[in-house]
Short mmCIF file of C-alpha atoms in Angstrom, two decimals:
data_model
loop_
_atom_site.label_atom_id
_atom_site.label_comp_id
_atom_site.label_asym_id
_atom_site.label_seq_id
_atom_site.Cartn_x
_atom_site.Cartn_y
_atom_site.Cartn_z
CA UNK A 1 0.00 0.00 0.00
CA UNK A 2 1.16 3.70 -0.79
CA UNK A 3 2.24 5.41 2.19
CA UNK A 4 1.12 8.80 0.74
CA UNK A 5 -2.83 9.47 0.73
CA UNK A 6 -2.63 11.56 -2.38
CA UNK A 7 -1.13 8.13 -4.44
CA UNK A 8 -2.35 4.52 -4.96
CA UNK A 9 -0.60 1.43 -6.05
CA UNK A 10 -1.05 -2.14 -8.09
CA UNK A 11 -2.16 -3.27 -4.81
CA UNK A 12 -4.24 -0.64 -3.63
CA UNK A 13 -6.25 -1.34 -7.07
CA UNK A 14 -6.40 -5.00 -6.43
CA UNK A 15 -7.89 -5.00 -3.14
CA UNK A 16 -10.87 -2.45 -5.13
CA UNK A 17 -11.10 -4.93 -7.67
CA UNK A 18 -11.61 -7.88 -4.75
CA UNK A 19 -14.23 -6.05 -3.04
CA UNK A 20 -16.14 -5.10 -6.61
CA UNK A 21 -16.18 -8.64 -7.01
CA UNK A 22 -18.00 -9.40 -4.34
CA UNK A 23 -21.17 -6.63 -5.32
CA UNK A 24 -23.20 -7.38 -8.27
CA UNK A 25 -21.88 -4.39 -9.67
CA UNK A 26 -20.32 -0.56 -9.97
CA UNK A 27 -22.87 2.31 -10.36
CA UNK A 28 -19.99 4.74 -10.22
CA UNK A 29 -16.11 5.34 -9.79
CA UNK A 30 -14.45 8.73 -8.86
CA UNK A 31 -11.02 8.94 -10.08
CA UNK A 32 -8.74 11.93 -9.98
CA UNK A 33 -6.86 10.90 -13.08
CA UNK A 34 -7.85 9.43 -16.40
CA UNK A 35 -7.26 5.75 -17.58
CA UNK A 36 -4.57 5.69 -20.40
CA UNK A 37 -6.84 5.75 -23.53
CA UNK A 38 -9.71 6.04 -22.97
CA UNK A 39 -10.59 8.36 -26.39
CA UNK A 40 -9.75 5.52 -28.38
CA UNK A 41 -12.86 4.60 -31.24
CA UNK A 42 -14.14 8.21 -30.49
CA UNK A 43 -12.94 11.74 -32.04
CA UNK A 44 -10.88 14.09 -30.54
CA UNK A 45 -12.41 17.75 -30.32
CA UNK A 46 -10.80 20.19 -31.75
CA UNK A 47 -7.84 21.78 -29.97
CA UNK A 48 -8.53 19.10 -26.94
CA UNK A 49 -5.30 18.28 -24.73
CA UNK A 50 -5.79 15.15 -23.80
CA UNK A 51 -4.59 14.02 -19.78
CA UNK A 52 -1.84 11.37 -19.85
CA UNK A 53 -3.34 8.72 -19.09
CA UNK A 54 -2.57 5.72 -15.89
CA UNK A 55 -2.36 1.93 -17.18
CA UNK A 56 -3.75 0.65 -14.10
CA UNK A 57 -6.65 2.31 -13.93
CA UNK A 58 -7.67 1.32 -17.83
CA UNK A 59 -7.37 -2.09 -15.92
CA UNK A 60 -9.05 -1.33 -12.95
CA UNK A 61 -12.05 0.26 -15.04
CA UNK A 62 -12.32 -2.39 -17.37
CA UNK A 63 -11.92 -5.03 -14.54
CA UNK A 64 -15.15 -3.74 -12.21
CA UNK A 65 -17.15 -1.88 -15.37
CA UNK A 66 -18.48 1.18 -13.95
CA UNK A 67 -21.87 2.32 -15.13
CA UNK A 68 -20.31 6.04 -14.50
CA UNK A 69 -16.43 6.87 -14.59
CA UNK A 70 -16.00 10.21 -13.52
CA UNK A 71 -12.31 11.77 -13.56
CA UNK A 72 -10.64 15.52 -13.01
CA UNK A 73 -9.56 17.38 -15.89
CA UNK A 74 -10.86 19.28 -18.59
CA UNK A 75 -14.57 18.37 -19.60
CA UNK A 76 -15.53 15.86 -21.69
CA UNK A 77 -17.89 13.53 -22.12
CA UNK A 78 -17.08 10.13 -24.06
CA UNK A 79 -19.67 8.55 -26.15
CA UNK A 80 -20.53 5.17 -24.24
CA UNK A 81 -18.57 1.93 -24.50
CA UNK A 82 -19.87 -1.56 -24.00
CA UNK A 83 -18.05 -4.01 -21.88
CA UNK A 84 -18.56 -7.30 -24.06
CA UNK A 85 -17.26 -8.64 -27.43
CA UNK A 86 -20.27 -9.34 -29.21
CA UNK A 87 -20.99 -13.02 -30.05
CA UNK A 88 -18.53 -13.63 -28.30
CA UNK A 89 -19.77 -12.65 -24.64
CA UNK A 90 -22.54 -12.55 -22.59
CA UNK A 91 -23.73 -8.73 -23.29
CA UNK A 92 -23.05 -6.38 -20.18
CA UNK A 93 -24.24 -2.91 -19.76
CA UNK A 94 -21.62 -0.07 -21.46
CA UNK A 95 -20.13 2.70 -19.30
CA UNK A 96 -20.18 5.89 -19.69
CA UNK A 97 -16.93 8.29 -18.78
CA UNK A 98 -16.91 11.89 -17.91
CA UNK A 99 -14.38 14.15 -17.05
CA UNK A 100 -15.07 17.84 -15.15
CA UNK A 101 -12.77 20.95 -14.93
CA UNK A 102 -11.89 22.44 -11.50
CA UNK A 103 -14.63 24.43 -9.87
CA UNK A 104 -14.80 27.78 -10.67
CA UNK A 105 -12.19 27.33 -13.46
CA UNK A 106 -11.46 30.99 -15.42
CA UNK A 107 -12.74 29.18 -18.49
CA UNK A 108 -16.31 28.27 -17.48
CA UNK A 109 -15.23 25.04 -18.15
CA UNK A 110 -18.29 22.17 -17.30
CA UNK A 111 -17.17 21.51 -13.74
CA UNK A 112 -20.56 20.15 -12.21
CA UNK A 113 -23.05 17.31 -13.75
CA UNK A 114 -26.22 16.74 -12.08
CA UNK A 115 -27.93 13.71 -13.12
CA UNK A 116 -30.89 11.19 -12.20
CA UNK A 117 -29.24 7.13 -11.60
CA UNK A 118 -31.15 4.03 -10.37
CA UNK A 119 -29.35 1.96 -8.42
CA UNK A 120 -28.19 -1.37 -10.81
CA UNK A 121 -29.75 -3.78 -8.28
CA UNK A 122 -33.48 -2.01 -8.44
CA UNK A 123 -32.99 -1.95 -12.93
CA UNK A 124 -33.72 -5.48 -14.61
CA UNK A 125 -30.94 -7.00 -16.59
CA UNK A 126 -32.98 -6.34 -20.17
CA UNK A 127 -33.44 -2.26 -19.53
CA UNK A 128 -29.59 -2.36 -17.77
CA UNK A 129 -28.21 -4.22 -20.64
CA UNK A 130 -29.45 -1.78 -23.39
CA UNK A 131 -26.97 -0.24 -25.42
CA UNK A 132 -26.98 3.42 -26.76
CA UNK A 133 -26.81 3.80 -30.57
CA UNK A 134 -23.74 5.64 -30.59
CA UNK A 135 -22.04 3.11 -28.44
CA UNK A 136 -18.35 2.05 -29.39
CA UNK A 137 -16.36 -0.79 -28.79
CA UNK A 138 -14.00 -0.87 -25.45
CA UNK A 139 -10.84 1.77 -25.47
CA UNK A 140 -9.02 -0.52 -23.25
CA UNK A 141 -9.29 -4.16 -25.32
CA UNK A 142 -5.50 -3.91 -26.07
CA UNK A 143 -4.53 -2.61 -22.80
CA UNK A 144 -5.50 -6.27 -21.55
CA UNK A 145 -3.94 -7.80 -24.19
CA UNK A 146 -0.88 -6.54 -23.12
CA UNK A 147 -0.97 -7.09 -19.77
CA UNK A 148 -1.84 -10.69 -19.75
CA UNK A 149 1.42 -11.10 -21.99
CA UNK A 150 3.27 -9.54 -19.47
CA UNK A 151 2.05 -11.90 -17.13
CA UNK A 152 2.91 -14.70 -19.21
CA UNK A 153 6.09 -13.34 -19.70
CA UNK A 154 6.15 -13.61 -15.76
CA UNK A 155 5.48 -17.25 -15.46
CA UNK A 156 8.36 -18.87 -14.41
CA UNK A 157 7.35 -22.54 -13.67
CA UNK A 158 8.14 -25.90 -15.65
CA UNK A 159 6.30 -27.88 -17.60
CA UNK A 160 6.86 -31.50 -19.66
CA UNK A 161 9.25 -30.92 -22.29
CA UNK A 162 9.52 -27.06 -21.40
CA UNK A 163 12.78 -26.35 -19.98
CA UNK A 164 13.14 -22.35 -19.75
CA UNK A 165 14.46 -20.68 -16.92
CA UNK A 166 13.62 -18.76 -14.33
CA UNK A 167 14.11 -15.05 -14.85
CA UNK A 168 17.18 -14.02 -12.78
CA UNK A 169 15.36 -11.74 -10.92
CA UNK A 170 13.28 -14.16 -9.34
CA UNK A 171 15.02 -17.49 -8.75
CA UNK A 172 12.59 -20.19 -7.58
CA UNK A 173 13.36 -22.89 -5.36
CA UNK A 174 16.31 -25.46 -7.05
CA UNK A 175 15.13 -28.93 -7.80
CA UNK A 176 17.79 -29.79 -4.94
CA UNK A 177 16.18 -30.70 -1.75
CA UNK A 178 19.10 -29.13 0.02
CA UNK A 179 18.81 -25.52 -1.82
CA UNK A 180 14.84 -25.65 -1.39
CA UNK A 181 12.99 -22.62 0.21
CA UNK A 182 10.83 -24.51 2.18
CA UNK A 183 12.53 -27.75 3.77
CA UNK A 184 12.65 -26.96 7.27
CA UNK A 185 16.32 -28.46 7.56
CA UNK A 186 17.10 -26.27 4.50
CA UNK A 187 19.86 -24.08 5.31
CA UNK A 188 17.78 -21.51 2.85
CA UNK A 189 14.49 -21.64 4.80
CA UNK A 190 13.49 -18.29 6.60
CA UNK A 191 13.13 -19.39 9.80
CA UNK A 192 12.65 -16.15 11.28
CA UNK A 193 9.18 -16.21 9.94
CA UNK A 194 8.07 -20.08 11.58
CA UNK A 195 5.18 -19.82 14.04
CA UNK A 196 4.70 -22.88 14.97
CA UNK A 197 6.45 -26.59 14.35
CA UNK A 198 4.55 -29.74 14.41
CA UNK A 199 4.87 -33.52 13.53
CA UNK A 200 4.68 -33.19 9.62
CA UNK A 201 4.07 -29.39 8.93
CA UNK A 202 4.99 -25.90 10.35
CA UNK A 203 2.92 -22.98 10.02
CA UNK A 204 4.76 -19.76 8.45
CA UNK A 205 4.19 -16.16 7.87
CA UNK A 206 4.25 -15.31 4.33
CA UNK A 207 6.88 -13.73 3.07
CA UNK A 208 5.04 -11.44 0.65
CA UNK A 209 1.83 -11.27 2.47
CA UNK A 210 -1.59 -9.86 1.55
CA UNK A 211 -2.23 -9.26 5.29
CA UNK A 212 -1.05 -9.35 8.44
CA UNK A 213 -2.15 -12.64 9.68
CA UNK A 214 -1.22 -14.44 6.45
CA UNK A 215 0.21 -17.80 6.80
CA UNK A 216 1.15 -21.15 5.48
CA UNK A 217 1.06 -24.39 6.04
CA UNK A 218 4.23 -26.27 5.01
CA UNK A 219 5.64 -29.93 5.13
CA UNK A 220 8.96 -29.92 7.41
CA UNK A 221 9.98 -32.65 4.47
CA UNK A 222 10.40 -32.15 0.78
CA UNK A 223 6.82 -32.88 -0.62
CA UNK A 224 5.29 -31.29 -3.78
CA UNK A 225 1.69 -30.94 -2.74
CA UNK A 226 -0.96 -32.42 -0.86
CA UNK A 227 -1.99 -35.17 -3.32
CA UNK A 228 1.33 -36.89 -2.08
CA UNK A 229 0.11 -36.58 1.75
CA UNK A 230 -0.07 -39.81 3.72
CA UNK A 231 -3.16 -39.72 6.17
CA UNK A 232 -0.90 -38.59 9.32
CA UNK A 233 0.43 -35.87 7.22
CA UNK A 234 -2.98 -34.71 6.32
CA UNK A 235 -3.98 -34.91 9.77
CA UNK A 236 -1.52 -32.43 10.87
CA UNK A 237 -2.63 -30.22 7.91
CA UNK A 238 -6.08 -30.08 9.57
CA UNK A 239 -5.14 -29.63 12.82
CA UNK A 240 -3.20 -26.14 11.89
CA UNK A 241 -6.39 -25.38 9.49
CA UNK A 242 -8.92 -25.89 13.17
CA UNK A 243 -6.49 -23.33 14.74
CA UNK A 244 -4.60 -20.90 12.93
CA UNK A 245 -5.74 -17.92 14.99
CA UNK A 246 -4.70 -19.46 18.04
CA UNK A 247 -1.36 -19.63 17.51
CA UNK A 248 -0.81 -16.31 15.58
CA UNK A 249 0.83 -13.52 17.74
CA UNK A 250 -1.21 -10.64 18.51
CA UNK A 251 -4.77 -11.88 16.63
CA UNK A 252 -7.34 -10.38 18.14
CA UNK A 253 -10.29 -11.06 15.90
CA UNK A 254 -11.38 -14.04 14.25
CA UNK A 255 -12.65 -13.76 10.72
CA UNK A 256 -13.49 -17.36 8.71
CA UNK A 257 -10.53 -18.65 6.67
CA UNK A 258 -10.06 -19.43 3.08
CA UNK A 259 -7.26 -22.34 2.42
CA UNK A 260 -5.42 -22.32 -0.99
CA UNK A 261 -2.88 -24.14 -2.64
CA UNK A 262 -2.07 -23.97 -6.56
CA UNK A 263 0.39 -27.15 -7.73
CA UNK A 264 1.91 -25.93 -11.38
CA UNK A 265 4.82 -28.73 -11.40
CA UNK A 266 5.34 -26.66 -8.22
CA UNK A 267 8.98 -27.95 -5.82
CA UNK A 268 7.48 -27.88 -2.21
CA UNK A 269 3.59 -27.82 -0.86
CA UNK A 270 2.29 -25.04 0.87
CA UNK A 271 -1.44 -24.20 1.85
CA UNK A 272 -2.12 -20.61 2.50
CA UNK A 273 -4.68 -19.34 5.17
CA UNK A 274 -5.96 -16.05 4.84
CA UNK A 275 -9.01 -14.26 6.37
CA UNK A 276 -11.01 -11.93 3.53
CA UNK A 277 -12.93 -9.90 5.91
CA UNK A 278 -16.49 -11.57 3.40
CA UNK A 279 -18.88 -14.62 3.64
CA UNK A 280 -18.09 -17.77 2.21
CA UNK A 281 -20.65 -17.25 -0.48
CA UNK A 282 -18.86 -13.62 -1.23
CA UNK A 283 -15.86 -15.39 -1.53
CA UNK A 284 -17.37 -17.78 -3.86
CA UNK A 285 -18.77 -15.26 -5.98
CA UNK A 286 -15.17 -13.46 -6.61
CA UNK A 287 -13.98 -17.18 -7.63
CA UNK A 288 -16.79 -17.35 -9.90
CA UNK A 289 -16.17 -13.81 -11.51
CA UNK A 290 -12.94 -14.35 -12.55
CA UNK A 291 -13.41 -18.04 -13.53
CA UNK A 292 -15.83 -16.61 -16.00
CA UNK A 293 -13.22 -13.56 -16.96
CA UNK A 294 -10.41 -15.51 -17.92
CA UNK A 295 -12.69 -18.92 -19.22
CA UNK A 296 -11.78 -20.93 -16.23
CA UNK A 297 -13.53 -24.16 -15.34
CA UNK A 298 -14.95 -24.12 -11.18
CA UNK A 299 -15.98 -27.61 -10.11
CA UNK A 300 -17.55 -27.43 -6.21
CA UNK A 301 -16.58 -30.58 -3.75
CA UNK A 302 -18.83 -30.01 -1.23
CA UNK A 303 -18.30 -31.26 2.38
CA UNK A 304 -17.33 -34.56 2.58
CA UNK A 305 -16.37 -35.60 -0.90
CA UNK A 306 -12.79 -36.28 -1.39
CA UNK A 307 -11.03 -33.52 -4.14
CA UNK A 308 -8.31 -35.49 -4.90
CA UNK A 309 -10.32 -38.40 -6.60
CA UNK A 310 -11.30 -35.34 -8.72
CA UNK A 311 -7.92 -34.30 -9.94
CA UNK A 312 -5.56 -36.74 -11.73
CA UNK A 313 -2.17 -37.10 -9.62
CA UNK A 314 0.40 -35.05 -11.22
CA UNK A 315 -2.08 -32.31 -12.82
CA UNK A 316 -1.84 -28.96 -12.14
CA UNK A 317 -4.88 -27.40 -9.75
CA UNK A 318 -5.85 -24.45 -7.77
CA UNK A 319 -7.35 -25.51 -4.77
CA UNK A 320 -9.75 -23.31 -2.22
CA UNK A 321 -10.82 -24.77 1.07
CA UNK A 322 -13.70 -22.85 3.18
CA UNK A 323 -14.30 -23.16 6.92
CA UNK A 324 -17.38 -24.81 6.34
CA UNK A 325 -15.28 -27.45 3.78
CA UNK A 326 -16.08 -26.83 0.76
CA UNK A 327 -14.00 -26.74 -1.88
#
């Protein structure tokens, strides 16, 4: 998080786009500056400066698809943009940015917009889905494009006959039990951040933690995930899953957990535990949203059905545990 009030960073952004995934939608965002552009299928006025524009927030806005994007600078009003391909998606309502001058600018620039808005969640989807005539396509279509290639780029794990290697900036954990990260005899393990030890597992802060009670649960031995568990193992695995906040320093309030653990041809196990502050079914409706952004397949294992006679051994997962044990 920015330290400065006046700025925001990648993760300041993400933790907007976590909680607009858990509302059925954005009626309107205030931003200060504009998202880099957004006057793209649309023509410039005449004599128009255009703001320099922030990457981010093209991703931001096109992530939780305001109905309204206001931003600071000098007025202007962009024709509406839908937030589907069509025949390709699902059709979405379009959004609709304007920008205002400073009040009381010299230039009698537009600097106030009064306007009647019904909440999303009192409009049916057939009148909220209706699109404008002069509606264009979305500005920020190759703005995504090129950020998921940069996050390919990022990808640094193996796969079967794929030997690249890991950028040199981020050096994952050698194939070497000795050299691994996690091992708890590893001379390379962070012990500095270990909690608590027991029989088969230890329970770990993260290193680069999305709050402050994030942990893991790791095997003390070298085991890739939890599909190679024996039942002892996965008994001590539940035991620090009944209990994390009682053996956290300095947690004061208890908040249900959500369990992960994503196995890409991955070196060492490790479940994380993190509290989200939302209800389970919150939870599962940001899983859902983003399954359905970037065409993944979700398949529930409710409470008492065994998830690894789901998954082939050896395949890659994502796996998400609930208090309540579903998965």
């Amino acid at each position: 998080m920015s330290n400065k009030p006046h700025c925001f960073t990648e993760a300041d952004l993400n933790v907007l786009q976590a909680q607009a995934g858990v509302m059925n939608g954005i009626d309107i965002l205030l931003t200060h500056q504009w998202p880099v552009q957004v006057m793209k299928f649309v023509k410039k006025p005449d004599n128009f400066a255009e703001p320099k524009g922030v990457r981010l927030l093209a991703h931001l806005v096109n992530t939780i698809k305001p109905r309204y994007h206001f931003a600071s600078g000098p007025h202007y009003e962009r024709l509406p943009y839908r937030n589907h391909k069509i025949l390709h998606e699902k059709a979405q309502y379009c959004t609709r940015f304007i920008s205002l001058d400073c009040a009381g600018n010299k230039t009698k620039s537009k600097w106030l917009y009064a306007f009647n808005i019904v909440p999303m969640k009192h409009i049916s989807d057939a009148d909220l889905r209706k699109q404008p005539v002069e509606t264009t396509e979305n500005p920020y279509i190759e703005i995504e494009k090129e950020k998921q290639k940069e996050e390919d780029k990022k990808q640094y794990f193996y796969t079967a006959g794929d030997k690249r290697k890991m950028p040199a900036t981020r050096q994952g954990p050698d194939r070497k039990k000795e050299a691994c990260w996690f091992c708890l005899k590893s001379p390379n393990v962070e012990k500095h951040l270990v909690i608590s030890v027991g029989a088969s597992m230890y329970l770990a802060l993260a290193k680069g933690a999305l709050q402050n009670d994030h942990v893991m649960i790791v095997p003390t031995n070298h085991i890739k995930c939890q599909q190679y568990l024996d039942d002892n193992q996965q008994q001590d695995v539940q035991k620090f899953k009944t209990s994390p906040a009682e053996v956290i320093p300095g947690q004061q309030e208890v908040y249900d957990c959500v369990f992960r653990e994503k196995f890409i041809n991955f070196a060492h196990a490790g479940t994380l535990c993190t509290h989200p502050r939302y209800s389970v079914n919150d939870i599962k409706d940001v899983f859902y949203t983003f399954a359905e952004k970037y065409n993944l397949e979700i398949q529930e294992v409710r409470s008492g059905e065994e998830w690894k006679e789901i998954v082939p051994p050896g395949s890659d997962y994502f796996l998400a545990e609930f208090e309540n044990e579903d998965k």
